[in-house]
CSV table of N, CA and C in Angstrom, one decimal:
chain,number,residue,atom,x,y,z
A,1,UNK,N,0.8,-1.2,0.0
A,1,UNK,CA,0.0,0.0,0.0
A,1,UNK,C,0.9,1.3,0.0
A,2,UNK,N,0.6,1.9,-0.6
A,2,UNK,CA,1.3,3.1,-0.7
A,2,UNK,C,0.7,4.4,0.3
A,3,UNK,N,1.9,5.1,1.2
A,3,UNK,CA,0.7,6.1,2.2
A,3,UNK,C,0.8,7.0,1.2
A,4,UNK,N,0.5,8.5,1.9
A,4,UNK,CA,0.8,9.9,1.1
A,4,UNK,C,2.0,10.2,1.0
A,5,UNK,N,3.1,9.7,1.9
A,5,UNK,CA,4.8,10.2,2.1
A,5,UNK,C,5.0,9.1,0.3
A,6,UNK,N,4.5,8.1,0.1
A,6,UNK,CA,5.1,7.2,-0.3
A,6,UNK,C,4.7,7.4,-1.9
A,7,UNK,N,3.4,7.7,-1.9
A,7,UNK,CA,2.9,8.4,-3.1
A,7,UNK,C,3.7,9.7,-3.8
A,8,UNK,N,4.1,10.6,-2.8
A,8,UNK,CA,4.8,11.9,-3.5
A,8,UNK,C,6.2,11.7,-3.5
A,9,UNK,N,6.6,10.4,-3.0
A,9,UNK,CA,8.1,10.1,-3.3
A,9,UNK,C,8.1,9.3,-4.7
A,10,UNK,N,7.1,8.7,-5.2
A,10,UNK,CA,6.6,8.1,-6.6
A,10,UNK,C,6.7,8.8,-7.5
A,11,UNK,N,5.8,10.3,-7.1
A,11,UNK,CA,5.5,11.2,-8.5
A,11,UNK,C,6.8,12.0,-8.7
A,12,UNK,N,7.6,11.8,-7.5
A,12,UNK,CA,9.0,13.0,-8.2
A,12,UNK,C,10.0,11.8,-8.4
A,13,UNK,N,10.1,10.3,-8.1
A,13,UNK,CA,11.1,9.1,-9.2
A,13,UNK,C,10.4,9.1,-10.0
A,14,UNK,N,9.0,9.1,-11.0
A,14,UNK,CA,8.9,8.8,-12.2
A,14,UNK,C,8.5,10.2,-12.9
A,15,UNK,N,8.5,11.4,-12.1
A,15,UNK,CA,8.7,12.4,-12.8
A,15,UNK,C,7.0,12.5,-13.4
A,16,UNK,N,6.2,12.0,-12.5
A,16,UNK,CA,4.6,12.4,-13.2
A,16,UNK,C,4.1,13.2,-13.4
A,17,UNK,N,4.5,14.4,-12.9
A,17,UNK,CA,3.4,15.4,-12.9
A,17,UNK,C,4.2,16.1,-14.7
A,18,UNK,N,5.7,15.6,-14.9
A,18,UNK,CA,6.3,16.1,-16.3
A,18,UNK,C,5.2,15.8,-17.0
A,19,UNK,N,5.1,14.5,-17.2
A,19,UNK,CA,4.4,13.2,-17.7
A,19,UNK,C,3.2,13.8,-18.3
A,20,UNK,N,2.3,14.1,-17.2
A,20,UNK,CA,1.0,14.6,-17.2
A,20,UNK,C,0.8,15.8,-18.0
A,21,UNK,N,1.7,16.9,-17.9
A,21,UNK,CA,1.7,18.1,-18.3
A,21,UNK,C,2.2,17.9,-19.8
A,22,UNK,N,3.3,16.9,-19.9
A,22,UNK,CA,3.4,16.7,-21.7
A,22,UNK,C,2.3,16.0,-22.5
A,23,UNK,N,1.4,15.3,-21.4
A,23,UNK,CA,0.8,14.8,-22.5
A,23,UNK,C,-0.6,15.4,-22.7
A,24,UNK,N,-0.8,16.5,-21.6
A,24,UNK,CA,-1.9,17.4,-21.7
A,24,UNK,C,-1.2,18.2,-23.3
A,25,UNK,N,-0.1,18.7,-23.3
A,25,UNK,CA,0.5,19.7,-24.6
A,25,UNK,C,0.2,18.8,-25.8
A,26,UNK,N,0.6,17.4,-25.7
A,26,UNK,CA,0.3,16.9,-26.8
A,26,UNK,C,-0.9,16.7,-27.3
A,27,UNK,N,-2.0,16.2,-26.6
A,27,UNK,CA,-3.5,16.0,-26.6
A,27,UNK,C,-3.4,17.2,-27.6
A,28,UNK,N,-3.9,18.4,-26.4
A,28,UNK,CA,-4.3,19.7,-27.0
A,28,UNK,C,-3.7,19.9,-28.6
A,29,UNK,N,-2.3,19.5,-29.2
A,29,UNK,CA,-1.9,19.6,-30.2
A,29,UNK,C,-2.8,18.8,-31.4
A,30,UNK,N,-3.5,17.7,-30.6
A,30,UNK,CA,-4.0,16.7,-31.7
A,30,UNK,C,-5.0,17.5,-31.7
A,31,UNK,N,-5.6,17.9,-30.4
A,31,UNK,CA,-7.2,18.4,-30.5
A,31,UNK,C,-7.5,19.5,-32.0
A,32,UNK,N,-6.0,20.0,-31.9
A,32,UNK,CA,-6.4,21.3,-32.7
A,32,UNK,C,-5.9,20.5,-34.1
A,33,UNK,N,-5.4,19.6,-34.1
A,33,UNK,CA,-5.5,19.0,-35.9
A,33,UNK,C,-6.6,18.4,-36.0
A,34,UNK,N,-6.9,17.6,-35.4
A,34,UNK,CA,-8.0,16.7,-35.6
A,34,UNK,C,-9.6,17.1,-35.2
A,35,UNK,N,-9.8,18.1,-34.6
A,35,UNK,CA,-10.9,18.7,-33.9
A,35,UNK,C,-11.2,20.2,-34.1
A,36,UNK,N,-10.1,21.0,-35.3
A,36,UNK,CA,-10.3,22.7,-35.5
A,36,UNK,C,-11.6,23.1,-35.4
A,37,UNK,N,-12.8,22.7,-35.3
A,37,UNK,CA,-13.7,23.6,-35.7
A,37,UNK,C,-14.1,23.6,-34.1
A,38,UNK,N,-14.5,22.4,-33.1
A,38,UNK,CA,-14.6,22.4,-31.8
A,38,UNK,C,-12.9,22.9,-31.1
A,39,UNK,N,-12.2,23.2,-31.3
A,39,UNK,CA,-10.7,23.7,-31.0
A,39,UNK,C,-11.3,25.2,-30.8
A,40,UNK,N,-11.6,25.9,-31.7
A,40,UNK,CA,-11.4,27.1,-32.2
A,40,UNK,C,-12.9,27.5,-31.2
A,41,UNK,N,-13.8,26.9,-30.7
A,41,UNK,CA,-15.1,26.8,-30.0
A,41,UNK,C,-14.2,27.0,-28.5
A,42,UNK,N,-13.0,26.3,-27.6
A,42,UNK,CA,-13.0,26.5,-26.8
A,42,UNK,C,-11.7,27.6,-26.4
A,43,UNK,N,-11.0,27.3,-27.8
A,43,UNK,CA,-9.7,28.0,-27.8
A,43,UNK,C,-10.0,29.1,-28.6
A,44,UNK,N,-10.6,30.3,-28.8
A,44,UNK,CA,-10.3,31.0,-30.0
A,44,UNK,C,-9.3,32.2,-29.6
A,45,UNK,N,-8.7,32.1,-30.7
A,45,UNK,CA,-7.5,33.0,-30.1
A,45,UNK,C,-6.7,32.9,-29.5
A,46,UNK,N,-6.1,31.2,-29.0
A,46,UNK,CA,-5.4,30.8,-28.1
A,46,UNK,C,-4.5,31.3,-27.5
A,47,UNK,N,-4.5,31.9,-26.2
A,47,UNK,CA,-3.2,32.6,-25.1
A,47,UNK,C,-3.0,31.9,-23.9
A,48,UNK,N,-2.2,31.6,-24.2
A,48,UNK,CA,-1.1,30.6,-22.9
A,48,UNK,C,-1.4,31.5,-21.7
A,49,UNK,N,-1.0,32.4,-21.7
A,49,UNK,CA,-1.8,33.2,-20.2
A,49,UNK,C,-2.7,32.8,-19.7
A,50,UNK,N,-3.8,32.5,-20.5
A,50,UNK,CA,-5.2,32.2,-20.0
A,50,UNK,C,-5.5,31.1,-19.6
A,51,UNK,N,-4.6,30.2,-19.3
A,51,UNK,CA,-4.7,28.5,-19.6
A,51,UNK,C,-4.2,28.5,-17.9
A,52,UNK,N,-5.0,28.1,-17.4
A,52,UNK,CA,-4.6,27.8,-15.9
A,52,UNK,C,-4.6,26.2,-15.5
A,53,UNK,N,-3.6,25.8,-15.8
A,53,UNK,CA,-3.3,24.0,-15.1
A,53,UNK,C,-2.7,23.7,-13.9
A,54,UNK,N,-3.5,22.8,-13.0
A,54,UNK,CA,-2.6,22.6,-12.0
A,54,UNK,C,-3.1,21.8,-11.9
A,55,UNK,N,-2.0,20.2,-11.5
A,55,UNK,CA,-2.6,19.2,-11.4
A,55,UNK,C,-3.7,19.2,-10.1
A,56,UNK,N,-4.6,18.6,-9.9
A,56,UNK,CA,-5.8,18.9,-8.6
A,56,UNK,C,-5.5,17.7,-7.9
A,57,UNK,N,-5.6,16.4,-8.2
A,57,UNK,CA,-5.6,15.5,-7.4
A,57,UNK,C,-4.7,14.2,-8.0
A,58,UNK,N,-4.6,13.6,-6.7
A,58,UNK,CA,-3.1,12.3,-7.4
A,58,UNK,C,-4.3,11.1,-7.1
A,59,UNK,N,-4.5,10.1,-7.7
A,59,UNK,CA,-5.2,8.9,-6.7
A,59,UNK,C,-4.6,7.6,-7.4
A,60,UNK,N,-4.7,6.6,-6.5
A,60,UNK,CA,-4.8,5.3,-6.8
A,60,UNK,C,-5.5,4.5,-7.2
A,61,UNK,N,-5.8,4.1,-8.1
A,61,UNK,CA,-6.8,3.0,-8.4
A,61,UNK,C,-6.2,1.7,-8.8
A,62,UNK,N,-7.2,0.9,-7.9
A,62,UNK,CA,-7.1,-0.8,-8.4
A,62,UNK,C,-8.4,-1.2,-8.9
A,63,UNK,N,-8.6,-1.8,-10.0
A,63,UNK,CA,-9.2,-1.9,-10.6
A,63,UNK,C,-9.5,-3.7,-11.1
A,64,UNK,N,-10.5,-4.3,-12.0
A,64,UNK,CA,-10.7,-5.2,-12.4
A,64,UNK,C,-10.9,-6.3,-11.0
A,65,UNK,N,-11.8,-5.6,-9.8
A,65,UNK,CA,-11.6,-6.6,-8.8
A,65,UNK,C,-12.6,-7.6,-9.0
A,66,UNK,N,-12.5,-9.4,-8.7
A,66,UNK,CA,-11.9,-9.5,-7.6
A,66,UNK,C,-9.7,-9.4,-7.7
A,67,UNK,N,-9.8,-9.6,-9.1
A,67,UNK,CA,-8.4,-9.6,-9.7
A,67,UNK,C,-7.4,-8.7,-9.1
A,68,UNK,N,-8.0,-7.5,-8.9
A,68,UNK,CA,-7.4,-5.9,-9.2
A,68,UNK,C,-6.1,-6.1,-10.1
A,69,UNK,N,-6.3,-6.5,-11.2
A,69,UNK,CA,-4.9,-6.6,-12.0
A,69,UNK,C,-4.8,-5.0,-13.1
A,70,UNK,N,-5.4,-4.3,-12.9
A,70,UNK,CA,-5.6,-3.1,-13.9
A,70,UNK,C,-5.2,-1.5,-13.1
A,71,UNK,N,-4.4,-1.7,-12.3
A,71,UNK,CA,-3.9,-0.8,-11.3
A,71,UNK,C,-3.2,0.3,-11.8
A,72,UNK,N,-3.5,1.5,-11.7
A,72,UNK,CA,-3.0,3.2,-12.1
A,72,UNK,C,-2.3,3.9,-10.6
A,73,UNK,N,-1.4,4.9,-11.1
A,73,UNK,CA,-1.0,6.3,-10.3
A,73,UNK,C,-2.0,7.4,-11.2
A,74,UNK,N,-3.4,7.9,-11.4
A,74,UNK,CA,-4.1,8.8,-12.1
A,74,UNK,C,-3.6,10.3,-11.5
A,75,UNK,N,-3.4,11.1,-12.4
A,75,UNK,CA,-3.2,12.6,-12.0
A,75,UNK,C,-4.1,12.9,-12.8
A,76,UNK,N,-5.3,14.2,-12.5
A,76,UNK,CA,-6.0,15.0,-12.7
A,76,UNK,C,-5.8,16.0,-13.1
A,77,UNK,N,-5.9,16.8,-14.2
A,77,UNK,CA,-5.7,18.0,-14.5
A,77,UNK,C,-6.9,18.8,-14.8
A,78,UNK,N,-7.7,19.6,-14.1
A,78,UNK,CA,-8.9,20.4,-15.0
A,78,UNK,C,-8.4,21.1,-15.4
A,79,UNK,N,-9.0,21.6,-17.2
A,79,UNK,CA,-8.6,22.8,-17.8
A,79,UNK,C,-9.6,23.6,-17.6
A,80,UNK,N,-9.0,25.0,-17.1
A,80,UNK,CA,-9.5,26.4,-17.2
A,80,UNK,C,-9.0,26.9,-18.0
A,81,UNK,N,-10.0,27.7,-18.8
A,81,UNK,CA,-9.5,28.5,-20.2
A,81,UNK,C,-10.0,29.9,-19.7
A,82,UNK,N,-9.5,31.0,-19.7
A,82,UNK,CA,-10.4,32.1,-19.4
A,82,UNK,C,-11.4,32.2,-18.4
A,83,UNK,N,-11.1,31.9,-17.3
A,83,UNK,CA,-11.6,31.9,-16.0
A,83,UNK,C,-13.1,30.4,-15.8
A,84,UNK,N,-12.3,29.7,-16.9
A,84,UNK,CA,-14.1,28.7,-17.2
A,84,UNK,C,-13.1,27.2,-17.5
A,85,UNK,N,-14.0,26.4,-16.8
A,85,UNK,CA,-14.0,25.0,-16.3
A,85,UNK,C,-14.5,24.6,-17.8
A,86,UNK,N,-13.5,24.0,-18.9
A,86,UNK,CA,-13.8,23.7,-20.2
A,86,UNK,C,-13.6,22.3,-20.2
A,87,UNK,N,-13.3,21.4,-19.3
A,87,UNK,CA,-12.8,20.2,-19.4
A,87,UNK,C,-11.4,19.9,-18.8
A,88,UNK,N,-11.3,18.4,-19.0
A,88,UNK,CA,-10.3,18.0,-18.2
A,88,UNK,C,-9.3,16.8,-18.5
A,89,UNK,N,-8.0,17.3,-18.2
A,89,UNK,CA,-7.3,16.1,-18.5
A,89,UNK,C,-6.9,14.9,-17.5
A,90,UNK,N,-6.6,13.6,-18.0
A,90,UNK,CA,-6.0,13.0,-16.8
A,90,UNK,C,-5.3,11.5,-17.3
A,91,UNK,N,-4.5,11.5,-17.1
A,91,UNK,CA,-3.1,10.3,-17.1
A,91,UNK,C,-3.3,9.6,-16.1
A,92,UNK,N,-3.0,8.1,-16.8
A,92,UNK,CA,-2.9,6.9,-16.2
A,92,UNK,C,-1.4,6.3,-16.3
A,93,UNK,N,-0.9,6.3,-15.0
A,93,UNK,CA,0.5,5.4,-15.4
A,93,UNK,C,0.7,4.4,-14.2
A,94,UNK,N,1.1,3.3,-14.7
A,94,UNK,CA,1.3,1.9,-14.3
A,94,UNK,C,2.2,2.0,-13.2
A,95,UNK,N,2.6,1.4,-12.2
A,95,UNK,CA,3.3,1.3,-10.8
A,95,UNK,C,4.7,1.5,-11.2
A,96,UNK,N,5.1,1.4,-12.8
A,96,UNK,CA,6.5,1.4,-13.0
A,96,UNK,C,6.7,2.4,-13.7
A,97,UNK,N,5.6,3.7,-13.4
A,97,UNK,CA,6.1,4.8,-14.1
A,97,UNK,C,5.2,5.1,-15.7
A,98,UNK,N,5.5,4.1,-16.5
A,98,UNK,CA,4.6,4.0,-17.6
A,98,UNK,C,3.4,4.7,-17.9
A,99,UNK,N,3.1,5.5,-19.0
A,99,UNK,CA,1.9,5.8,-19.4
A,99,UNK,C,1.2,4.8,-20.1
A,100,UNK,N,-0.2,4.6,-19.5
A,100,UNK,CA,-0.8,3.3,-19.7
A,100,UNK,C,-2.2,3.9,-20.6
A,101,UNK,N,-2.8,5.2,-19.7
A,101,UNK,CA,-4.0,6.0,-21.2
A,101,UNK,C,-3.8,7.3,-20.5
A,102,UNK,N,-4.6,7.6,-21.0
A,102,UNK,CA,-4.9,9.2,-20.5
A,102,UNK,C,-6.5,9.4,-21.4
A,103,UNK,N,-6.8,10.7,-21.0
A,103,UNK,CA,-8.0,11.1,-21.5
A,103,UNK,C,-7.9,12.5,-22.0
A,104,UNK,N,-8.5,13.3,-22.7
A,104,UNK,CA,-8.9,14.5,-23.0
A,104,UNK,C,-10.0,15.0,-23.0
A,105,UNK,N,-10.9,15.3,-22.4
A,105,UNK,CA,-12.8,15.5,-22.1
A,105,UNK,C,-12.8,17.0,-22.1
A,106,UNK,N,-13.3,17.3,-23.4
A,106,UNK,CA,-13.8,19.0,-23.1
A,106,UNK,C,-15.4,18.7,-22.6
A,107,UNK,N,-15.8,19.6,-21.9
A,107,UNK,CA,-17.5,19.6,-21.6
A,107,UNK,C,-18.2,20.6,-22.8
């Protein structure tokens, strides 16, 4: 079991919250090739100023019980765009560091 000491000794050996934060840049990059017309709906005029990220919550999940063989370190990221709760990101990585999925959810 991992406590809270043991958890934030995790996220700075595998370097997660980098992790999280690169793969929010990358998302967002596909969003805007693959999604320009809903892109330009949440982003228009896009300014890095206005973009407020901080990761919010770290959690553990075990999953596929009675098995729990499908077990994450998930970090949370909600995106604020311009003072507004537009959606959210969030990375899944495996006990060994690994990025295993992640998500991108605008509302």
């Amino acid at each position: 079991m991992f406590s809270a000491s043991d958890l934030k000794k995790w996220v700075l050996e595998y370097d997660a919250e980098k992790k999280a934060f690169d793969g929010f840049w990358l998302n967002l990059e596909n969003y805007k090739i693959e999604y320009p017309l809903e892109y330009e709906e949440y982003f228009a005029n896009f300014d890095k100023s206005q973009l407020d990220l901080k990761v919010e919550s770290i959690s553990i999940s075990y999953l596929n019980y009675p098995e729990l063989d499908y077990n994450h370190v998930k970090l949370y990221i909600p995106i604020r765009y311009q003072n507004k709760n537009i959606g959210y990101y969030e990375i899944l990585l495996n006990f060994d560091g690994i990025v295993d999925d992640d998500f991108f959810v605008m509302y």
